[in-house]
Short mmCIF file of C-alpha atoms and ligand atoms in Angstrom, two decimals:
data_model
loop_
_atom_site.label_atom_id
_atom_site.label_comp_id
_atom_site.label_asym_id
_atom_site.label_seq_id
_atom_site.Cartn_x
_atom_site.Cartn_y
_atom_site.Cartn_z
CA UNK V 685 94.07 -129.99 -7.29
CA UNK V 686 93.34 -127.73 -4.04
CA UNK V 687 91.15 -128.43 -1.62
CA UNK V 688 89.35 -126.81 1.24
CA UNK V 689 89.24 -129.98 3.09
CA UNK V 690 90.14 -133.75 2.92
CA UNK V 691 88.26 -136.20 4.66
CA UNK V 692 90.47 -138.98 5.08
CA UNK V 693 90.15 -142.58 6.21
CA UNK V 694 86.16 -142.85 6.64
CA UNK V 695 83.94 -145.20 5.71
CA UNK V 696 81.59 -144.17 2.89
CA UNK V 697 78.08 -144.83 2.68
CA UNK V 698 75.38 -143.80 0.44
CA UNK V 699 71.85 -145.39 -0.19
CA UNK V 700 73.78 -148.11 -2.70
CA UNK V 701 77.05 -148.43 -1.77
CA UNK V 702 79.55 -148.38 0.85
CA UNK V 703 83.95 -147.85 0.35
CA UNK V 704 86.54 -146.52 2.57
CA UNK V 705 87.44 -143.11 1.11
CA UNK V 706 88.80 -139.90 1.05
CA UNK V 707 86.33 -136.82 0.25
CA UNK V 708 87.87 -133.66 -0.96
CA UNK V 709 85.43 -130.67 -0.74
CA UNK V 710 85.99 -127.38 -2.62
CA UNK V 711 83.84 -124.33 -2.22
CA UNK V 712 81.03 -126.14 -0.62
CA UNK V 713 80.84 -129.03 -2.53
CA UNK V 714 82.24 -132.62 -3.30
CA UNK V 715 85.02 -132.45 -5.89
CA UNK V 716 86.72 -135.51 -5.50
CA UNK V 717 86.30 -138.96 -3.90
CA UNK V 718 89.31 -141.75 -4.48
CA UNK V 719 91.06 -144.28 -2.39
CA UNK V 720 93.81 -141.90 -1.19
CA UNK V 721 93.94 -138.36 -1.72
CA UNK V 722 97.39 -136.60 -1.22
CA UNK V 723 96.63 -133.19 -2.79
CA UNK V 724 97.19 -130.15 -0.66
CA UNK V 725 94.15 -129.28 1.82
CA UNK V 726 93.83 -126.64 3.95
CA UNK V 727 92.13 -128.81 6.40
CA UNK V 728 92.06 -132.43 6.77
CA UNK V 729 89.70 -134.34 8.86
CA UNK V 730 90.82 -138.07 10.23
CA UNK V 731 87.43 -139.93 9.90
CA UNK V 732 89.40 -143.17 10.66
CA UNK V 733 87.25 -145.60 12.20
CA UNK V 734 84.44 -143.77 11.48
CA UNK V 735 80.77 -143.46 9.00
CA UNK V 736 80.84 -140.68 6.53
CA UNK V 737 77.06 -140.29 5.69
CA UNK V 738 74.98 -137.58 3.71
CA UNK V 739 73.79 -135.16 5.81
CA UNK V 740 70.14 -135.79 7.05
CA UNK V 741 67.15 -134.26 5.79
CA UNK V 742 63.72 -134.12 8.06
CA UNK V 743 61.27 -133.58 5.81
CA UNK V 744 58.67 -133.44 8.60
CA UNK V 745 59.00 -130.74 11.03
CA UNK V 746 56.98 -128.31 12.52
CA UNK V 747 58.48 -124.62 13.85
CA UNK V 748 57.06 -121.73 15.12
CA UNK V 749 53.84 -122.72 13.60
CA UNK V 750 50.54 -121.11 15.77
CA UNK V 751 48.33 -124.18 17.78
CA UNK V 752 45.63 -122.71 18.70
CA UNK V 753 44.68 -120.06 21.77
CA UNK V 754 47.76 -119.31 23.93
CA UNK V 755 49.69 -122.11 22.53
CA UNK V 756 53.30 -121.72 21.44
CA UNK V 757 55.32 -123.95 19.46
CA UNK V 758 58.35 -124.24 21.80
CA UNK V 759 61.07 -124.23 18.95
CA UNK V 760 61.83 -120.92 16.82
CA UNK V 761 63.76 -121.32 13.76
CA UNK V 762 67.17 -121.22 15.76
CA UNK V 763 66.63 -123.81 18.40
CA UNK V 764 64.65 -126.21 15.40
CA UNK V 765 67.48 -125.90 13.11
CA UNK V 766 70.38 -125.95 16.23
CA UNK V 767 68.46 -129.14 16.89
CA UNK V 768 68.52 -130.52 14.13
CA UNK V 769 71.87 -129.99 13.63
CA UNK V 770 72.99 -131.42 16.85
CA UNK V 771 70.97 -134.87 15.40
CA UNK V 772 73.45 -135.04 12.27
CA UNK V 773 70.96 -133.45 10.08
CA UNK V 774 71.50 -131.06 7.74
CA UNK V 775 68.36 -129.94 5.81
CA UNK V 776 65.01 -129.71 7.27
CA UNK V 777 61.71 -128.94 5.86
CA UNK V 778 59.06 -126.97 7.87
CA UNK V 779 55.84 -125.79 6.91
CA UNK V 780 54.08 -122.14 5.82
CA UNK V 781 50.89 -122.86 7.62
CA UNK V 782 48.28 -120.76 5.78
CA UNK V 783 45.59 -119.35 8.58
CA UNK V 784 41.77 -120.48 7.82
CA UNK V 785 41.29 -116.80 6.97
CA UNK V 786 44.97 -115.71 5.31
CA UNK V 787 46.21 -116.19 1.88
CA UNK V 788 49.30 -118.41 1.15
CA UNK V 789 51.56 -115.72 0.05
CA UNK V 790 51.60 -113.57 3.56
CA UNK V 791 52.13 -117.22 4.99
CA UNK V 792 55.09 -117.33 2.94
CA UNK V 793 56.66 -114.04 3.26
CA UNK V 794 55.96 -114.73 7.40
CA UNK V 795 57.82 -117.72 7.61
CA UNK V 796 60.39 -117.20 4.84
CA UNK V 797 60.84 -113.39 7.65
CA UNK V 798 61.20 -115.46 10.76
CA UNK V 799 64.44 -118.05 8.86
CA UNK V 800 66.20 -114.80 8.40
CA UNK V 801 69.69 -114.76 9.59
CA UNK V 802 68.40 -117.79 12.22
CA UNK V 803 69.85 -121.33 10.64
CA UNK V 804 72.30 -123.46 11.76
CA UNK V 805 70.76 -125.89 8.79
CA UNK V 806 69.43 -125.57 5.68
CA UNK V 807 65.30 -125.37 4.94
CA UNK V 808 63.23 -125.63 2.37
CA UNK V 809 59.31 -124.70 2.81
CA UNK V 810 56.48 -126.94 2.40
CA UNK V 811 52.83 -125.45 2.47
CA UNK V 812 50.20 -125.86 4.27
CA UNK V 813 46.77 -125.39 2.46
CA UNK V 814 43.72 -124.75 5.28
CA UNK V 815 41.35 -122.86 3.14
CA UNK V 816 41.37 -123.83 -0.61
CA UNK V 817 39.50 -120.80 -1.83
CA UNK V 818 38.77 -119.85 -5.15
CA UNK V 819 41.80 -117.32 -5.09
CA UNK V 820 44.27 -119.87 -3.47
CA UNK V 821 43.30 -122.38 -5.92
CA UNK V 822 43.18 -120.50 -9.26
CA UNK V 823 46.21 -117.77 -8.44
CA UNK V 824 47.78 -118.27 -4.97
CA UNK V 825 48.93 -121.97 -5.22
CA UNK V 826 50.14 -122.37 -8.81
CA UNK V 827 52.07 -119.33 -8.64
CA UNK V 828 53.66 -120.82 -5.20
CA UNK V 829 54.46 -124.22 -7.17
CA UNK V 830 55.97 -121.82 -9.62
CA UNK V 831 57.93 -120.10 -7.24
CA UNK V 832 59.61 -123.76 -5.87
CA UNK V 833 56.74 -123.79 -2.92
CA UNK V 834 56.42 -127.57 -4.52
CA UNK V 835 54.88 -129.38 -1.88
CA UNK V 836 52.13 -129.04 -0.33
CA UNK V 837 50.62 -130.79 2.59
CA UNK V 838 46.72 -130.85 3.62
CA UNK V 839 44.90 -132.04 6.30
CA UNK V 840 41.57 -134.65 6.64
CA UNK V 841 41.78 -133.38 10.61
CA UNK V 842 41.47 -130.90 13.13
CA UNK V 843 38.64 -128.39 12.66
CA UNK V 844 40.20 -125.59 11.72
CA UNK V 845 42.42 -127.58 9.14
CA UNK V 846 40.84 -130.21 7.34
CA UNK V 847 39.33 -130.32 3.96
CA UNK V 848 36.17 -131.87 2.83
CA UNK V 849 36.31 -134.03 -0.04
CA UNK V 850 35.71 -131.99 -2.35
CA UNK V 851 38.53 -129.37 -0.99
CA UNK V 852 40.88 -132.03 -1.66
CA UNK V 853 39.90 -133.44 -4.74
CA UNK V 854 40.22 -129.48 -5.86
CA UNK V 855 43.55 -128.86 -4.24
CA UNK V 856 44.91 -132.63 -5.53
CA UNK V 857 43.78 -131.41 -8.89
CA UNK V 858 45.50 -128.13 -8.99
CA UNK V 859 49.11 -129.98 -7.87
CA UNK V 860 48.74 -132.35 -11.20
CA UNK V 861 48.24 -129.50 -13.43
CA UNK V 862 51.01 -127.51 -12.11
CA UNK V 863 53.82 -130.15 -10.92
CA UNK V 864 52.98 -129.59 -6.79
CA UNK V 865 53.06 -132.46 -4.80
CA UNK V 866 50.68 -133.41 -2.03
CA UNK V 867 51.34 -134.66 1.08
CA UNK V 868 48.23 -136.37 3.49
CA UNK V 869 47.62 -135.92 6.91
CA UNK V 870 45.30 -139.23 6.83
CA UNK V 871 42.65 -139.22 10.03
CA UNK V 872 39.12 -139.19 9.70
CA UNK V 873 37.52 -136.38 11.70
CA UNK V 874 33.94 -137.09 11.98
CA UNK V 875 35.13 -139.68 13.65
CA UNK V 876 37.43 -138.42 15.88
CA UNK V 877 34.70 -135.47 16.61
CA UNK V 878 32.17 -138.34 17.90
CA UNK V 879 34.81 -140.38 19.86
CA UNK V 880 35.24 -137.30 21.72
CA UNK V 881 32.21 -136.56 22.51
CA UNK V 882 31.42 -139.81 23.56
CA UNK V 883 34.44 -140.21 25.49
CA UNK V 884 33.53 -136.79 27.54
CA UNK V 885 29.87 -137.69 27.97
CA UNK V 886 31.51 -140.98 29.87
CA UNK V 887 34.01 -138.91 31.26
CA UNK V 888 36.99 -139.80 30.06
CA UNK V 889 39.17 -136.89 29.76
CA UNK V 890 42.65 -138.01 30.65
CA UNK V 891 45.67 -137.98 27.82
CA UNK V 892 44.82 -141.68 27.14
CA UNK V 893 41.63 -141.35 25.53
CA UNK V 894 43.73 -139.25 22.59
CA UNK V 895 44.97 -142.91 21.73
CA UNK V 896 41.13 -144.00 22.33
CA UNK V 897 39.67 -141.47 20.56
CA UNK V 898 42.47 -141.56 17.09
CA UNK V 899 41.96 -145.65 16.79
CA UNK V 900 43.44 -147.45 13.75
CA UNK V 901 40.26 -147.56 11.58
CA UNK V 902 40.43 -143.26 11.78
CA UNK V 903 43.26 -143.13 9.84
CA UNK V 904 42.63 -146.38 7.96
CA UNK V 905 40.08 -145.32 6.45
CA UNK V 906 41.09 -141.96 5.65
CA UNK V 907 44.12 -143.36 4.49
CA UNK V 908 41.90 -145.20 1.58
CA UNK V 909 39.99 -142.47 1.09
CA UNK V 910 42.94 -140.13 0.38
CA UNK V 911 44.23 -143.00 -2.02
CA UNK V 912 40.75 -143.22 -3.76
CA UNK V 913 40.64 -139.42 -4.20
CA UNK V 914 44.33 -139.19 -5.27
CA UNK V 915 43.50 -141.99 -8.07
CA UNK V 916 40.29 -140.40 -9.44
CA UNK V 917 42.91 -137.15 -10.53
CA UNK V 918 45.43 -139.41 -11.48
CA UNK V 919 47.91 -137.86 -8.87
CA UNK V 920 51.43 -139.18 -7.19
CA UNK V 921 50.68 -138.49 -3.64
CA UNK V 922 52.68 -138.60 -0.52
CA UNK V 923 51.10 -140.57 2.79
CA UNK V 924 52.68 -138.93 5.98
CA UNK V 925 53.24 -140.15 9.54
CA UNK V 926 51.64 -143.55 8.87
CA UNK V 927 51.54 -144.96 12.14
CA UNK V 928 50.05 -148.82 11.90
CA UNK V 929 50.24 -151.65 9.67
CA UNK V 930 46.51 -151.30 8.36
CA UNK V 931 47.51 -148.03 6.93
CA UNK V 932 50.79 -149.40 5.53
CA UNK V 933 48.43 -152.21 3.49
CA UNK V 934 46.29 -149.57 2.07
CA UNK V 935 49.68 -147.96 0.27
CA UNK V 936 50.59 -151.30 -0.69
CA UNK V 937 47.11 -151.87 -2.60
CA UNK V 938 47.19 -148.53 -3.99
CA UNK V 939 50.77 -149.14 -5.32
CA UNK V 940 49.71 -152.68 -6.69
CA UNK V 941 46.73 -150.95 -8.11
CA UNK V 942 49.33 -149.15 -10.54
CA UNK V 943 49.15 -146.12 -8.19
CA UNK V 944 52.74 -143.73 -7.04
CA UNK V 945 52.25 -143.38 -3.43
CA UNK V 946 55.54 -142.27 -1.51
CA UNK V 947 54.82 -142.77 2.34
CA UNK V 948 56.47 -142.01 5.21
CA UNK V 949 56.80 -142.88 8.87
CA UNK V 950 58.36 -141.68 12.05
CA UNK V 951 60.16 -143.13 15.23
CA UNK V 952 57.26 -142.25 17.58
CA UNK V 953 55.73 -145.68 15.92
CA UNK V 954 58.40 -147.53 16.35
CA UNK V 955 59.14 -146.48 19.53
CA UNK V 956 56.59 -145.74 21.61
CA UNK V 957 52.64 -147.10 22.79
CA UNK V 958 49.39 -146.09 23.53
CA UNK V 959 50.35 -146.96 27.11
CA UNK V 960 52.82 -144.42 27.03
CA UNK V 961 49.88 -141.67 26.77
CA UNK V 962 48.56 -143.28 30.34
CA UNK V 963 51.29 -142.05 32.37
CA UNK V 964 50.57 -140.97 36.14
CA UNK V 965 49.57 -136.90 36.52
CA UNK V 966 48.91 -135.93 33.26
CA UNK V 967 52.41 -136.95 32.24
CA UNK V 968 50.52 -138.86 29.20
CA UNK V 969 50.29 -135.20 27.60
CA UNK V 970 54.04 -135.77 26.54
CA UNK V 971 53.51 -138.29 23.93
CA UNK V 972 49.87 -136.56 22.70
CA UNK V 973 50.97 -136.55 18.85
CA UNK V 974 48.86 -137.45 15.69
CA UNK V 975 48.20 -140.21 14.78
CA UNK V 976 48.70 -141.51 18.15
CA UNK V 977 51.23 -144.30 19.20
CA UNK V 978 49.58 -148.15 18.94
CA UNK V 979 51.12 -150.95 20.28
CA UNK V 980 54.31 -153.30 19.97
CA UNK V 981 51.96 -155.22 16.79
CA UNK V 982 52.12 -152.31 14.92
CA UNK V 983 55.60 -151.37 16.05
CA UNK V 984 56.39 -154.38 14.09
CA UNK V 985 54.35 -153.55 11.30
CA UNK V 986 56.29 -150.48 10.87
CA UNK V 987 59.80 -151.85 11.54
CA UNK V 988 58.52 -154.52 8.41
CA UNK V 989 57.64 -151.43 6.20
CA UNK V 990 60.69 -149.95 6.55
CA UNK V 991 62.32 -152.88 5.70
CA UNK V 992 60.04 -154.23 2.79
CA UNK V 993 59.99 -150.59 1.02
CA UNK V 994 56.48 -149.59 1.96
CA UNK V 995 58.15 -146.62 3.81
CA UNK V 996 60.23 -144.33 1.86
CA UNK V 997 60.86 -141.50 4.64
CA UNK V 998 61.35 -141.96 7.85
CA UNK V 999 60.67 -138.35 9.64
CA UNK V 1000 60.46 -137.00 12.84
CA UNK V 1001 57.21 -134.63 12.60
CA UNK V 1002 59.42 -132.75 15.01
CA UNK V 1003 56.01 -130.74 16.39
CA UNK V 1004 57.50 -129.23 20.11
CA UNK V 1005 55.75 -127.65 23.02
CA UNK V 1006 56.87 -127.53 26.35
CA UNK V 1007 55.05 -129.99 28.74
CA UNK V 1008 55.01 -127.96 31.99
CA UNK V 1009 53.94 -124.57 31.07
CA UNK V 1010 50.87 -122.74 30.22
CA UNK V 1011 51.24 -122.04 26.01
CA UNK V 1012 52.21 -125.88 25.81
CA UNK V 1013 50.82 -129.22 27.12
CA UNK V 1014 49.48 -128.11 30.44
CA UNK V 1015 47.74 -124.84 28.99
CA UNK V 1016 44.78 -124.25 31.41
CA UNK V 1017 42.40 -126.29 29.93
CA UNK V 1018 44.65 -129.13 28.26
CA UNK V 1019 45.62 -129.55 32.21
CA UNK V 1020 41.68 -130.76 32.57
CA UNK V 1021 40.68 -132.21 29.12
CA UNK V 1022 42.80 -134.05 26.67
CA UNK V 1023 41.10 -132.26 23.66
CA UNK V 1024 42.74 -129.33 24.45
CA UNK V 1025 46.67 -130.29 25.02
CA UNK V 1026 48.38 -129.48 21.81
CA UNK V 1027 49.17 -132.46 19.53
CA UNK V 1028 52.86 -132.72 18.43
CA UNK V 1029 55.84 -134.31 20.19
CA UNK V 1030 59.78 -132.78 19.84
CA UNK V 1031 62.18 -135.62 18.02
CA UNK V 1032 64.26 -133.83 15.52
CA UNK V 1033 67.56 -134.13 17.19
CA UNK V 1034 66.53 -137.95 18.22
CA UNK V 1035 65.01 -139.25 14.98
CA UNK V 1036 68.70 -140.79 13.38
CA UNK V 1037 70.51 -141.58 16.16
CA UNK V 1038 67.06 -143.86 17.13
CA UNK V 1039 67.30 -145.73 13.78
CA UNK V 1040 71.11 -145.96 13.87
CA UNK V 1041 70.87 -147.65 16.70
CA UNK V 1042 67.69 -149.25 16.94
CA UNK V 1043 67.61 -150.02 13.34
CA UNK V 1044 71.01 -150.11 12.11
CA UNK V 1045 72.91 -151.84 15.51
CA UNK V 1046 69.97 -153.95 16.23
CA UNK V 1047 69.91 -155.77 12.50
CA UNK V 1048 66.61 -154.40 11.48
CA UNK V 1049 67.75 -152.72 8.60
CA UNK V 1050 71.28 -152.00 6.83
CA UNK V 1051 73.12 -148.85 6.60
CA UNK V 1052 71.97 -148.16 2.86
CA UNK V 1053 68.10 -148.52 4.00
CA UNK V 1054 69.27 -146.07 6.51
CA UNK V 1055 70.55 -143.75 4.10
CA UNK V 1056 67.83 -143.75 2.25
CA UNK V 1057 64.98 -143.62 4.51
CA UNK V 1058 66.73 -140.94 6.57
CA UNK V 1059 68.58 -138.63 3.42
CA UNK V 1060 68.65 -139.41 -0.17
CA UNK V 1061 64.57 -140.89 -0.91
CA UNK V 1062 63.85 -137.01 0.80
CA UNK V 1063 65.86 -135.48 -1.12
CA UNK V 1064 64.94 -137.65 -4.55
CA UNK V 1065 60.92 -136.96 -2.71
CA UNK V 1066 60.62 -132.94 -2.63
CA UNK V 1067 63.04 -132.06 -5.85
CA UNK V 1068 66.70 -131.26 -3.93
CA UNK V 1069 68.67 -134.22 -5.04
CA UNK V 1070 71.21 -134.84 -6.19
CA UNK V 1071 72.14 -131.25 -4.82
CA UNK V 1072 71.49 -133.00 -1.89
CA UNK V 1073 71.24 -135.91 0.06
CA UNK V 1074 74.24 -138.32 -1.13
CA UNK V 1075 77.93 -138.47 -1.28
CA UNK V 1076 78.90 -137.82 -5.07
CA UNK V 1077 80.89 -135.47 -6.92
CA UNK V 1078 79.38 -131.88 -7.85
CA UNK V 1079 76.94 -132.32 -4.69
CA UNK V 1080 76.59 -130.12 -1.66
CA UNK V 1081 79.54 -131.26 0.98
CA UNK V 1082 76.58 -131.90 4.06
CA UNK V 1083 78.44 -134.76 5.60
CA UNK V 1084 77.48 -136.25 9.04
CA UNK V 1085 80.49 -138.56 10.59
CA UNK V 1086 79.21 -140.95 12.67
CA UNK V 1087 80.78 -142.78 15.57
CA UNK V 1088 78.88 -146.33 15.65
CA UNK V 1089 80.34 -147.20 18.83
CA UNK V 1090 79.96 -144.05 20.71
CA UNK V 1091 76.73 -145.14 23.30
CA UNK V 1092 74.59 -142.24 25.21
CA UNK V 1093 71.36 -142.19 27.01
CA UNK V 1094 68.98 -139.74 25.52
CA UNK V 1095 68.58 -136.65 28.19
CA UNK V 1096 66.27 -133.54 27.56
CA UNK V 1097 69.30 -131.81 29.09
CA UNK V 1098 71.71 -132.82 26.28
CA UNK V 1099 69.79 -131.63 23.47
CA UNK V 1100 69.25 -128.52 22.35
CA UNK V 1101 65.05 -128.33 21.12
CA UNK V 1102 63.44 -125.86 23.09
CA UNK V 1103 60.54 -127.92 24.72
CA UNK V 1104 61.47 -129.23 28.17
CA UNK V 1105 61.78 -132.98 27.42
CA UNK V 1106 62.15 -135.62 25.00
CA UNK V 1107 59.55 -138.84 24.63
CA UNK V 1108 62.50 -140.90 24.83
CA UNK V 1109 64.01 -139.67 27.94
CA UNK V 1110 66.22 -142.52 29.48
CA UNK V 1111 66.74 -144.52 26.26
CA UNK V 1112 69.96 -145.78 25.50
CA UNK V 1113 71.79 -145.54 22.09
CA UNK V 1114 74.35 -146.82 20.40
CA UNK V 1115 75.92 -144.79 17.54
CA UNK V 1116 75.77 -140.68 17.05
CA UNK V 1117 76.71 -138.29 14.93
CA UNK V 1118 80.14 -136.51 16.06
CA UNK V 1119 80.75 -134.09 13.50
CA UNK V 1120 78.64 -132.17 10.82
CA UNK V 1121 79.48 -130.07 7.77
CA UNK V 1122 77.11 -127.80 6.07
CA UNK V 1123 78.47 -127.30 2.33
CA UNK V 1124 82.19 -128.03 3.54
CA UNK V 1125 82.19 -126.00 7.12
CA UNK V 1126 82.06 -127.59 10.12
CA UNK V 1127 79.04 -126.90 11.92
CA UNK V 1128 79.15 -129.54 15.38
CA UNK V 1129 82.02 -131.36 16.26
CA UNK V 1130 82.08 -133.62 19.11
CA UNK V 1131 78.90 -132.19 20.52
CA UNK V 1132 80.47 -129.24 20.19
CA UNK V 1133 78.85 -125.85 17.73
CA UNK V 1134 80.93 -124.71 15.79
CA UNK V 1135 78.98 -122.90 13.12
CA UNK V 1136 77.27 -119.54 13.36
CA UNK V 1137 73.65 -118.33 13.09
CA UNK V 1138 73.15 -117.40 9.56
CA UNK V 1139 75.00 -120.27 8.25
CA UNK V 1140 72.22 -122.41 7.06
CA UNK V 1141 70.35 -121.29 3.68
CA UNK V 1142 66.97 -121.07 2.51
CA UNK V 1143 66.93 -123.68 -0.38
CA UNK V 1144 65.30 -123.38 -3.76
CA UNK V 1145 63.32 -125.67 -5.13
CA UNK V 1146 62.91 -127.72 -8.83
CA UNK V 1147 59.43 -129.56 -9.12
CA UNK V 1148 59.79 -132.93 -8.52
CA UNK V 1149 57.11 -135.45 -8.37
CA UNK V 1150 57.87 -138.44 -6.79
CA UNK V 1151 56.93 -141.03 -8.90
CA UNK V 1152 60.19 -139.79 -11.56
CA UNK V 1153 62.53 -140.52 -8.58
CA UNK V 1154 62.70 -143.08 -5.83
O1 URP R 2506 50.57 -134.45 16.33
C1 URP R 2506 51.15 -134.04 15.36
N1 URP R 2506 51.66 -134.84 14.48
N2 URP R 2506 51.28 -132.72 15.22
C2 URP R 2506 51.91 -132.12 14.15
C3 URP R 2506 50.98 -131.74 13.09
C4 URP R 2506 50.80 -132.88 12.15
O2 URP R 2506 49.69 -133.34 12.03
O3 URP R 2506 51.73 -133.31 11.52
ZN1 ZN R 2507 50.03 -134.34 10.16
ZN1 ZN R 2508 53.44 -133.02 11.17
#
């Protein structure tokens, strides 16, 4: 047999098992894996000493999505997915935000317009649902799900976003009957509406009083409340950016309840506070994302969940806008009044190498866990495996080698989002990505681009509810 390219001498590691192997890749995809492959290649690739891993997928992030008056997301779909790629992912999933007065199908065609000829990684779309009208509900969304749009996330926040109760039980309702999957942005906002406007009648305007105003028992109890709802249709939901170990409980219930919750987290709650929001001069509008960063409890309550299962997906909700400018964080009012700095921190490029290292290095979890949390359980999640996601034969060749030993300090300046910083500025890690392959080319190499704009795909989609696969 021929091959494209042989990867020789790596290490191996999928979300059950780990051997040192040789890869052959053919026309994009895995066509052989064996203990010592000889056949001609016209490339080989000495991953001696090295991790061969899937390629990873985000299946949180956030680009050139509107946020409000004058404020632009700082990432188009070339610097997200150059990003991304630079962070040893592969496939990333963004969302078609549909506009409180705009159907779902010009959100598509917009987004699906602005990925054309600009990816350095693969994407698949997930929607956003802001206005579940009777249209949207009884044409626009089943004909998305139809069309491969198969997940769909919805909001219990932000004014111009959430749904009432009854919204959701509709839209919940509508993804049972026609295979979608939902996906739960879980904060309560009556809540949050009177925090604020208790925190401004005292005063208190600073960044901080985000964390203040977003407290655990917000997205506790919306958490249960999206559960509850979810149950009453009978519907496999998924819980994202779960940020506390209250929240984490409530999943655990509703699975022991009989109930298929998928839930995800992301490394802005493992690493990082609420103090981190208090920095001097407005600096706390870096780390304004929600729901908020706690404290080191809940840090641990999240590193457990990861470990005991309760977390599935471990995503960046990659959401960038520059700090020191007026369309981001210091937009002329956000500079004077947290309420207005847009929420959303960048972390795509960041989100493995802070597991590998933090996770993986420090003992907190294994390398499968890592796998899994970080690849294959997305791809198994939103109806792309076993396309993609692991190393087997017949899938995609989206391969990230990994050096383990190879330590850097995170720098804004070194990655390749374009906000202008990174929450985890200074942080040193052990363990990066030093090559990655999109279907068999070479896309980075030792920090290095080597693929081309146009090179990443717009993915396809099979329904895939995740109760039938992690
Ligand atoms: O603050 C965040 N997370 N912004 C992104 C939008 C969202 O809610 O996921
Ligand atoms: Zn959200
Ligand atoms: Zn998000």
């Amino acid at each position: 047999m021929n091959f494209d390219t042989i990867i020789k001498g790596g290490s191996v590691v999928t979300a059950s098992d780990q051997m040192r192997a040789d890869i052959g890749i053919q026309n994009g995809q895995i066509t052989a894996i064996a203990i010592d492959l000889t056949d001609p290649a016209a490339t080989t690739i000495d991953a001696t000493g090295k991790l061969v891993l899937p390629g990873g997928i985000d299946s949180h992030v956030h680009i050139a999505q509107p946020s409000g008056d004058g404020i632009v997301m700082a990432d188009d779909f070339e610097s997200g997915t150059r990003s991304a790629l630079f962070g040893g992912n592969t496939t990333i999933m963004p969302f078609c935000l549909q506009e409180r007065d705009g159907d779902l199908r010009s959100a598509i065609d917009w987004y699906r317009g602005l990925t054309e000829g600009q990816l350095y990684t693969d994407v698949a779309f997930h929607l956003i649902v802001a206005n579940p009208s009777p249209q949207v509900l009884g044409q626009q969304l089943p004909a998305a799900i139809e069309d491969g749009y198969t997940s769909i996330k919805v909001f219990m926040t932000y004014e111009n976003l959430r749904l009432n109760d009854a919204e959701l039980l509709a839209t919940f309702d509508v993804a049972r009957r026609h295979g979608g999957t939902m996906m739960v942005h879980c904060e309560n906002e009556d809540a949050i509406r009177y925090l604020i406007d208790r925190h401004e009648k005292d005063g208190e305007v600073r960044p901080r009083a985000h964390a203040s105003t977003r407290p655990i028992p917000v997205e506790r109890e919306a958490t249960h409340r999206a559960l509850s709802l979810a149950e009453i249709v009978d519907l496999p939901i998924v819980i994202v950016h779960v940020s506390n170990g209250a929240a984490a409980e409530e999943i655990r219930r509703a699975r022991q309840r009989g109930m298929k919750v998928t839930a995800e987290t992301c490394p802005q709650y493992l690493m990082l506070t609420a103090k981190d929001l208090e920095g001097m001069d407005w600096e706390g509008a870096k780390f304004v994302c929600s729901p908020p960063p706690r404290d080191e409890a809940e840090q641990a309550a999240c590193w457990q969940g990861l470990k005991d299962g309760t977390f599935d997906l471990f995503s960046s909700d990659h959401c960038p806008f520059r700090y020191a400018s007026e369309d981001g964080k210091l937009n002329p009012k956000g500079a004077k009044n947290f309420r207005y700095i847009p929420n959303g921190i960048p972390g795509v490029e960041t989100r493995l190498p802070i597991l590998f290292s933090e996770g993986v290095m420090k003992g907190r979890i294994d390398i499968h866990k890592f796998v899994a949390v970080t690849s294959t359980n997305h791809a198994k999640t939103y109806g792309l495996y076993p396309r993609k996601g692991t190393i087997a034969i017949g899938s995609d060749a989206d391969i990230a080698i990994w050096d383990p030993d190879l330590v850097k300090t995170v720098r804004h300046e070194d990655l390749h989002d374009g906000a202008d910083y990174s929450p985890y500025e200074g942080l040193t890690l052990r363990g990066w990505p030093v090559m990655v392959m999109l279907r068999g080319k070479v896309m980075m190499r030792d920090g290095q681009l080597e693929g081309a704009l146009g090179d990443g795909h717009y993915l396809t989609r099979a329904s895939a509810p995740p109760s039938k696969t992690i």
